[in-house]
Tab-separated table of C-alpha atoms and ligand atoms in Angstrom:
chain	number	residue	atom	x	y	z
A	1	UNK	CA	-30.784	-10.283	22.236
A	2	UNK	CA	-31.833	-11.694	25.538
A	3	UNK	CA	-35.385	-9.689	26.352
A	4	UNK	CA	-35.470	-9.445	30.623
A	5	UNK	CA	-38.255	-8.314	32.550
A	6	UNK	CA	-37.537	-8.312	36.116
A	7	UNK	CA	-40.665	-6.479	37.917
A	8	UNK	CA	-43.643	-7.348	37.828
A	9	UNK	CA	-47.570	-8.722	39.309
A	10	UNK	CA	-50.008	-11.231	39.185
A	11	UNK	CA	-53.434	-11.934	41.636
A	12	UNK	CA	-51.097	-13.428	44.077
A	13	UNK	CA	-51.129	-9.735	44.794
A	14	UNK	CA	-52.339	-6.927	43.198
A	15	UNK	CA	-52.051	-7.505	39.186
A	16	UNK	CA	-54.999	-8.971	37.554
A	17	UNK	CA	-53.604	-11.756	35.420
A	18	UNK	CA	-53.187	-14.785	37.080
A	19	UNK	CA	-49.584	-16.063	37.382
A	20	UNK	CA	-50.394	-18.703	34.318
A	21	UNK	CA	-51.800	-16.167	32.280
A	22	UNK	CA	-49.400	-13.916	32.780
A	23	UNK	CA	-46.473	-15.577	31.845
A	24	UNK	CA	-48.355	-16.749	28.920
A	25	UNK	CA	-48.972	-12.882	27.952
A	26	UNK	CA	-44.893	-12.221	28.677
A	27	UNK	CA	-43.470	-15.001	26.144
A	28	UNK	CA	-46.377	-13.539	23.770
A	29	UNK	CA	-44.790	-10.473	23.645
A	30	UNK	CA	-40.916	-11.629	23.403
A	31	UNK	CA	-39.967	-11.412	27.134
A	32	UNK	CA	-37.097	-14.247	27.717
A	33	UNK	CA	-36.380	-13.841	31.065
A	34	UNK	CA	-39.141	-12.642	33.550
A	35	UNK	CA	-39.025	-12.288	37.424
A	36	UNK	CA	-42.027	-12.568	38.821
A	37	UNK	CA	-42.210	-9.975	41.776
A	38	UNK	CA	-45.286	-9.984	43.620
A	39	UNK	CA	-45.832	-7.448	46.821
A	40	UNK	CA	-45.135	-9.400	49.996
A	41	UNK	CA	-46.015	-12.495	48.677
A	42	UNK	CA	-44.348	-15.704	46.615
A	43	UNK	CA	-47.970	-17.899	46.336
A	44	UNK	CA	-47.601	-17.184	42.623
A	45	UNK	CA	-44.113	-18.259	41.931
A	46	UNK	CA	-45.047	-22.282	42.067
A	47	UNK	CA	-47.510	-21.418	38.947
A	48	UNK	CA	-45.560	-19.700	37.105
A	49	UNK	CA	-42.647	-21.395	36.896
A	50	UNK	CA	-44.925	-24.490	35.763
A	51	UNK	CA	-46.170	-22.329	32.667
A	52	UNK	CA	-42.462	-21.121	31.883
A	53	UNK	CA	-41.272	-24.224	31.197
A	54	UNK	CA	-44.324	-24.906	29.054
A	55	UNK	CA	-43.901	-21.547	27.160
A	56	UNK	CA	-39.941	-21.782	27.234
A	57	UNK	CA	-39.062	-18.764	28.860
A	58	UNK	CA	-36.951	-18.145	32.143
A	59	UNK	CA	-38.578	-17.377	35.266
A	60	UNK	CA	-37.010	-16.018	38.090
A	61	UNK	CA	-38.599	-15.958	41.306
A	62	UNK	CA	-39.099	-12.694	42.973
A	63	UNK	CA	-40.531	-10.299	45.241
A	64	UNK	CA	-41.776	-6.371	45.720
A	65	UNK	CA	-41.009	-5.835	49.553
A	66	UNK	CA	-42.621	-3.244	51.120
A	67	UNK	CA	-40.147	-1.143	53.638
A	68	UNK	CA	-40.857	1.923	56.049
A	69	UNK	CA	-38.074	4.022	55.798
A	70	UNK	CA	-37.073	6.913	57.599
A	71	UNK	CA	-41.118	7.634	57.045
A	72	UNK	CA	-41.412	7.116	53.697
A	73	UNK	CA	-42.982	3.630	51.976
A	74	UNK	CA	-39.919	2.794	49.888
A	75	UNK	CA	-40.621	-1.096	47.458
A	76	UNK	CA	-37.397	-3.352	47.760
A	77	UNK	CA	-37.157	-6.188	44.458
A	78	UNK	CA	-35.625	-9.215	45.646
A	79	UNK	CA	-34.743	-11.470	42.468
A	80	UNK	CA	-33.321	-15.046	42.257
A	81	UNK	CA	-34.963	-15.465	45.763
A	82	UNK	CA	-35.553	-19.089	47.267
A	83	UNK	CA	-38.827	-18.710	48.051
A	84	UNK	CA	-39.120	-21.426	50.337
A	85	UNK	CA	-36.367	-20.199	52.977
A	86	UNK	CA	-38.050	-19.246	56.371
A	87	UNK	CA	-36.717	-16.198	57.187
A	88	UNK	CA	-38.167	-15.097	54.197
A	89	UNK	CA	-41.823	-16.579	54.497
A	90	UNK	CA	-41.436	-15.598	57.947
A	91	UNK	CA	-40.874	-12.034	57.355
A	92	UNK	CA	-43.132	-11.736	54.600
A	93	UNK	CA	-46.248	-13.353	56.173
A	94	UNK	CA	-45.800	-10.675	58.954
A	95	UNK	CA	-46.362	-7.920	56.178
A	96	UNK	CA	-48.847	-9.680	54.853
A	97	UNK	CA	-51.057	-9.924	58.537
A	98	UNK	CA	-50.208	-5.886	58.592
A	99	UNK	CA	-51.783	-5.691	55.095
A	100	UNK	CA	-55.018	-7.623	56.355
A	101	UNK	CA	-54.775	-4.946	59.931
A	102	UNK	CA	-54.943	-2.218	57.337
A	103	UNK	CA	-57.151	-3.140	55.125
A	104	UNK	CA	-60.015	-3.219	57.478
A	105	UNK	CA	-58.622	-0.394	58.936
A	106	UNK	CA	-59.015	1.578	55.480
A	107	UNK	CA	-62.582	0.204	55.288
A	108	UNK	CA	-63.293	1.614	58.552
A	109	UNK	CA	-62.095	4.773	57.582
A	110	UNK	CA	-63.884	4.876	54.101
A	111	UNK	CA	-66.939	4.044	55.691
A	112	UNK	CA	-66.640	7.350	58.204
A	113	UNK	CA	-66.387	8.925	55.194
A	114	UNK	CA	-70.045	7.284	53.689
A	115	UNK	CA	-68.141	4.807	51.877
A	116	UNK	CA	-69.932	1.898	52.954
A	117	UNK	CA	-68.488	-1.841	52.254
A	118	UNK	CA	-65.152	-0.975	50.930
A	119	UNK	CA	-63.546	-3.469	52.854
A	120	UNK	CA	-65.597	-5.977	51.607
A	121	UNK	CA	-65.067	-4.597	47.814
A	122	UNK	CA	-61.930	-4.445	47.896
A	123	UNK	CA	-61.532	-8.452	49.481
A	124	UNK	CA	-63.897	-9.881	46.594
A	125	UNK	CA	-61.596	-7.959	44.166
A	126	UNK	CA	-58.730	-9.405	45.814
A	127	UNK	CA	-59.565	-13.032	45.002
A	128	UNK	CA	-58.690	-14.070	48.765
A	129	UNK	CA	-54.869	-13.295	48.013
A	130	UNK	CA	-53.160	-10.351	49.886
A	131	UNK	CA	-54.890	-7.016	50.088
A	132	UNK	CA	-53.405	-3.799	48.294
A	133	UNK	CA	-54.666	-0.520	47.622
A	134	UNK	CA	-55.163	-1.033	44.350
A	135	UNK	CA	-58.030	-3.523	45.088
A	136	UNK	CA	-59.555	-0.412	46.771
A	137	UNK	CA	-58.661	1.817	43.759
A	138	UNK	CA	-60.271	-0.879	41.712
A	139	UNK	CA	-63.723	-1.143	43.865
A	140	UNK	CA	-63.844	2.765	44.550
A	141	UNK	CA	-63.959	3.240	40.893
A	142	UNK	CA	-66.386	0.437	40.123
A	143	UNK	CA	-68.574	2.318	42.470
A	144	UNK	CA	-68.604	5.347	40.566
A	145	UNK	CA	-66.429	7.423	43.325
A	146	UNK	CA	-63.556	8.291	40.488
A	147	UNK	CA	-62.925	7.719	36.860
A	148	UNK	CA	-59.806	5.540	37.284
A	149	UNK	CA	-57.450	4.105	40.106
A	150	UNK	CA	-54.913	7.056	40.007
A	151	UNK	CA	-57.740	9.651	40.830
A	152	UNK	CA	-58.408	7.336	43.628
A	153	UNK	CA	-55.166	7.862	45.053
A	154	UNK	CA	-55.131	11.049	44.657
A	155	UNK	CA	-58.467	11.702	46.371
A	156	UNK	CA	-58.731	8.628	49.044
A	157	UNK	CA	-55.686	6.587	49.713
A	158	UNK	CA	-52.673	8.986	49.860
A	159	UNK	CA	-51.208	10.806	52.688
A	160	UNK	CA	-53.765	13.899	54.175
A	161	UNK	CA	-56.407	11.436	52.474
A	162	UNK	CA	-59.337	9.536	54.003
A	163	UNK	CA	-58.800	6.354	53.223
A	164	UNK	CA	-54.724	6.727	53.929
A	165	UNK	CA	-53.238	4.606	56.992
A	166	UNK	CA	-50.003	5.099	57.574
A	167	UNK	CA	-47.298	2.047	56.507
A	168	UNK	CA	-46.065	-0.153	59.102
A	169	UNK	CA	-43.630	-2.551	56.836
A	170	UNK	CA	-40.641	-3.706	57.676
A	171	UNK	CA	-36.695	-2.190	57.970
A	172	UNK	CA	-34.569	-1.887	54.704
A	173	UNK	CA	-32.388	-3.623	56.513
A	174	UNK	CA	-34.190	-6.450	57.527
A	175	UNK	CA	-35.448	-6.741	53.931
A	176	UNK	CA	-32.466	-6.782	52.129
A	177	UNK	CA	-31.075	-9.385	54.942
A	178	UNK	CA	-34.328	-11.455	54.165
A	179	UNK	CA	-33.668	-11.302	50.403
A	180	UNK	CA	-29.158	-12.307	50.525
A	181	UNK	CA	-30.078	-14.690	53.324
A	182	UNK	CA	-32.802	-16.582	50.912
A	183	UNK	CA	-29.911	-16.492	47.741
A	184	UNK	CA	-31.648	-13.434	46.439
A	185	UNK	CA	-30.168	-9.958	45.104
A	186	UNK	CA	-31.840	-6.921	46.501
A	187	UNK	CA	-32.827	-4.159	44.056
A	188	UNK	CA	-34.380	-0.344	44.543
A	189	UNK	CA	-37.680	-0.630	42.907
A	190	UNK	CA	-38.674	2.288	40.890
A	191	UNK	CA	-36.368	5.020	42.499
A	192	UNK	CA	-38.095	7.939	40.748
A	193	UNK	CA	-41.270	7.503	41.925
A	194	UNK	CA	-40.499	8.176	45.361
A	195	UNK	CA	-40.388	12.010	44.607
A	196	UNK	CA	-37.205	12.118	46.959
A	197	UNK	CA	-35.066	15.166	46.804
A	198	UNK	CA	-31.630	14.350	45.405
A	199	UNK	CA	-29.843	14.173	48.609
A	200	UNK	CA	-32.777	12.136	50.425
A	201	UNK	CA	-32.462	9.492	47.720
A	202	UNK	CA	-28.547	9.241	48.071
A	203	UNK	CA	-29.250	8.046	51.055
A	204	UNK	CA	-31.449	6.003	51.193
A	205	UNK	CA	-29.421	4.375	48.253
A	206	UNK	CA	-26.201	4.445	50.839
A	207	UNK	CA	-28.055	2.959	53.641
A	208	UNK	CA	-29.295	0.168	51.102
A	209	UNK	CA	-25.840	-0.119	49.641
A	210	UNK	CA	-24.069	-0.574	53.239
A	211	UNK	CA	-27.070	-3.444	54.440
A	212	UNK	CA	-25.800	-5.448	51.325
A	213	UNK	CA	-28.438	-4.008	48.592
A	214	UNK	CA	-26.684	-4.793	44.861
A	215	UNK	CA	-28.960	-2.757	42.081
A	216	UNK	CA	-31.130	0.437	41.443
A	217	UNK	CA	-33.656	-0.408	38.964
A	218	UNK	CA	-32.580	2.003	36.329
A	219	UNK	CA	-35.396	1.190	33.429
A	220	UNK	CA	-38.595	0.993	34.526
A	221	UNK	CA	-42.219	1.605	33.504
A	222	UNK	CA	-42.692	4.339	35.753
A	223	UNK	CA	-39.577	5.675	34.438
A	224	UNK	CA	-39.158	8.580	31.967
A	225	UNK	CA	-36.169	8.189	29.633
A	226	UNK	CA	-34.433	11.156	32.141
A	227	UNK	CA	-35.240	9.892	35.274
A	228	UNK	CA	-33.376	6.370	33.900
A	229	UNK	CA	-30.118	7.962	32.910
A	230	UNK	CA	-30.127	10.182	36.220
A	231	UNK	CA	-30.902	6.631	38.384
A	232	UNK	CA	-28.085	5.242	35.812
A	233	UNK	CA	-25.911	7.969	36.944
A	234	UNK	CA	-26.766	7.278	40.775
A	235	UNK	CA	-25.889	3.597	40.513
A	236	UNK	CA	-22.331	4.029	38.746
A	237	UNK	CA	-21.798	6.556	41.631
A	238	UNK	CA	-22.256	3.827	44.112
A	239	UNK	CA	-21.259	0.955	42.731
A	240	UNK	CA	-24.777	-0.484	41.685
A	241	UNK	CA	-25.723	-2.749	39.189
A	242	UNK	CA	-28.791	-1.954	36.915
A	243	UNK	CA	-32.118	-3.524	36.126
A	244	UNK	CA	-34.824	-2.994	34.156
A	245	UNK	CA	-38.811	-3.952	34.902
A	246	UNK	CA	-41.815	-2.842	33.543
A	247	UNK	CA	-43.830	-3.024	36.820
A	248	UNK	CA	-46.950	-4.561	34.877
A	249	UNK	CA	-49.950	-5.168	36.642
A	250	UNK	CA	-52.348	-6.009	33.817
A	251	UNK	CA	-54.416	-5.214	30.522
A	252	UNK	CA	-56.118	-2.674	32.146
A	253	UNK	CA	-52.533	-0.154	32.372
A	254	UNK	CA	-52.247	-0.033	28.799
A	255	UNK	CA	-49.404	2.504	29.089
A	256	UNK	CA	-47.310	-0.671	30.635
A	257	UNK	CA	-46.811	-3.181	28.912
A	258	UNK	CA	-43.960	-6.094	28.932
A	259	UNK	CA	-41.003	-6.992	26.656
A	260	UNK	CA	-40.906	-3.147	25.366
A	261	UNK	CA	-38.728	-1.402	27.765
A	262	UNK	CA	-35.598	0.556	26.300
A	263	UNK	CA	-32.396	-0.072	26.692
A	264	UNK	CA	-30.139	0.092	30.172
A	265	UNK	CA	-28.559	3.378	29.805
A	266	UNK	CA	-24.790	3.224	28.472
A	267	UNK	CA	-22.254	2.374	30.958
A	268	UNK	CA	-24.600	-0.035	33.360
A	269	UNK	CA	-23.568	-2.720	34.120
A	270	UNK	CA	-26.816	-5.220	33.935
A	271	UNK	CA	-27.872	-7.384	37.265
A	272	UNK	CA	-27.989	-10.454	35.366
A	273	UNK	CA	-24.335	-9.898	33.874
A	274	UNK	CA	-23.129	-12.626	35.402
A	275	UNK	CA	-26.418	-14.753	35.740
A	276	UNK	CA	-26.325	-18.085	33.486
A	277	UNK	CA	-29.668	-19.553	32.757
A	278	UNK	CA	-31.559	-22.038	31.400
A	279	UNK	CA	-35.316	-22.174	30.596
A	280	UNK	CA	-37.750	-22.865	32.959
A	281	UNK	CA	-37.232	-21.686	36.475
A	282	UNK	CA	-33.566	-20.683	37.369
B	301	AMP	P1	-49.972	-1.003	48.703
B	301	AMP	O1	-48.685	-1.769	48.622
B	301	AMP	O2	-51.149	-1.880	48.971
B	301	AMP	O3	-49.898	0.174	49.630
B	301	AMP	O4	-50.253	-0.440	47.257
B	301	AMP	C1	-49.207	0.024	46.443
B	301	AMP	C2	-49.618	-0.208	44.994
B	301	AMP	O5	-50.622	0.688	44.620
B	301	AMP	C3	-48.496	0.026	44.007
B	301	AMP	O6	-47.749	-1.135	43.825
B	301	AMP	C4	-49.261	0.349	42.759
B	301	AMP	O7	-49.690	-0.841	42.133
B	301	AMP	C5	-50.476	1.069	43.270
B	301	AMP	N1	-50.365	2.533	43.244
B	301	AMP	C6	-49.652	3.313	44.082
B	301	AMP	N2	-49.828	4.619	43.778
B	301	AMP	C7	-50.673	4.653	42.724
B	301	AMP	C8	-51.255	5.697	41.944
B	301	AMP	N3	-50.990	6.985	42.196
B	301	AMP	N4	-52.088	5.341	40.939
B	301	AMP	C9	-52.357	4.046	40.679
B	301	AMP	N5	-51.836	3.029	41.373
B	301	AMP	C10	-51.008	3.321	42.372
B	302	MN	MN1	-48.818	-2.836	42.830
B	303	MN	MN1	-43.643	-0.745	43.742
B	304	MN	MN1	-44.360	-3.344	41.581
């Protein structure tokens, strides 16, 4: 059986292996086909797809898009992406000169607050790539100001929080245009985690569906084994196709972890079901 992996991050944005080493770690562990799907970003894809076709698995380049919708921060997977067309780098480097707005902006903010030099933390820890929470997470906790990154959510970087700004990322329509126009197929990342009421998430999932979206991903590593056969149940509704991605960001999440995700839910039918592809980067 064919192992995929279509989600996940390296330091090209906010995961902490670098896209070498993480493909390197993904063949380790039996993954066959991987997309890598940085936030906002492609610098990684070049990389990795130099290390797949040393370690003779498939990579497929991707993409985590972040999209403001309707008020809520909703992540858009684009896989099979050319990540050289223009639109694309176009669009993306505007989310990325947002991300560099806010991150001072969250530094300014954090340091009303008596959290001096979080700005500057949370650059170093970025490695000069793009700028996430999660760098801030990762500095706020090296400084002693919670035990680990999800308490720093909690208490810092979420909505009604000090360090929160609010998102200012682009339309779900203009990402999923940005993703078909550069060859890609445009995905709902994570749908559970958005803690949308039933009906909100319908539609959102028939606005995506009617700008040309193609998949829900069903499995995922935020996923319970519920929530996957409910989001299984909301793509046959509308047509979707399914994918599966464990969303891993590094060693440090041991609870994620590649090449172990369970099965598409009976009845899916799989985004790469009619995907042919050879090793190395497709
Ligand atoms: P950003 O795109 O910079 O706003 O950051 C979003 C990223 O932060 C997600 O992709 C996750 O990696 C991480 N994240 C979001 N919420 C949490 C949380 N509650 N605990 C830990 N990490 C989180
Ligand atoms: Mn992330
Ligand atoms: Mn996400
Ligand atoms: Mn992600």
């Amino acid at each position: 059986m064919t192992v995929h992996d279509l989600h996940c991050h390296s330091t090209a944005s906010d995961g902490t292996l670098s896209p070498g080493a993480l493909v390197r770690h993904a063949a380790s562990v039996g993954v066959d086909v991987l997309a890598l799907t940085d936030h906002d970003t492609t610098a990684g894809i070049a990389e990795a797809g130099r290390e797949a076709a040393v370690q003779g698995l498939t990579l497929l380049p991707g993409v985590e898009i972040s999209v403001s919708w309707r008020g809520a921060t909703v992540h858009i997977v684009g896989l099979r992406v050319d990540p050289d067309d223009h639109a694309l780098a176009t669009g993306l480097a505007r989310l990325r000169a947002f991300r560099d707005w806010r991150a001072q902006e969250i530094g300014r903010r954090l340091a009303e607050k008596g959290i001096p030099g979080a700005y500057e933390g949370a650059r170093a820890r970025s490695g000069g790539a793009l700028i996430g929470r999660t760098h801030f997470a990762r500095f706020l906790v090296a400084r002693g100001y919670a035990r680990d990154t999800r308490e720093v959510f909690r208490h810092y970087l979420v909505r009604g929080k000090p360090g929160h700004v609010a998102g200012d990322w682009a339309g779900l329509d203009e990402a999923v245009g940005w993703i078909r126009n550069a060859g890609g197929r445009a995905v709902i990342a994570h749908p559970a985690r958005y803690r949308m009421t039933r009906t909100r998430l319908r539609k959102l999932i028939a606005e995506f569906r009617d700008a040309g979206g193609e998949a829900l991903e069903v499995v995922s590593g935020s996923h319970s084994r519920d929530e996957a056969y409910t989001m299984a149940r909301h793509a046959a509704d509308f047509g979707l196709l399914a994918s599966a991605g464990s969303d891993y960001h590094g060693p440090e999440n041991p609870w994620v972890e590649m090449g172990r995700l369970a099965d598409l839910p009976p009845g899916c039918r799989p985004v790469w079901h009619d995907w042919s592809l050879v090793t190395g980067t497709a």
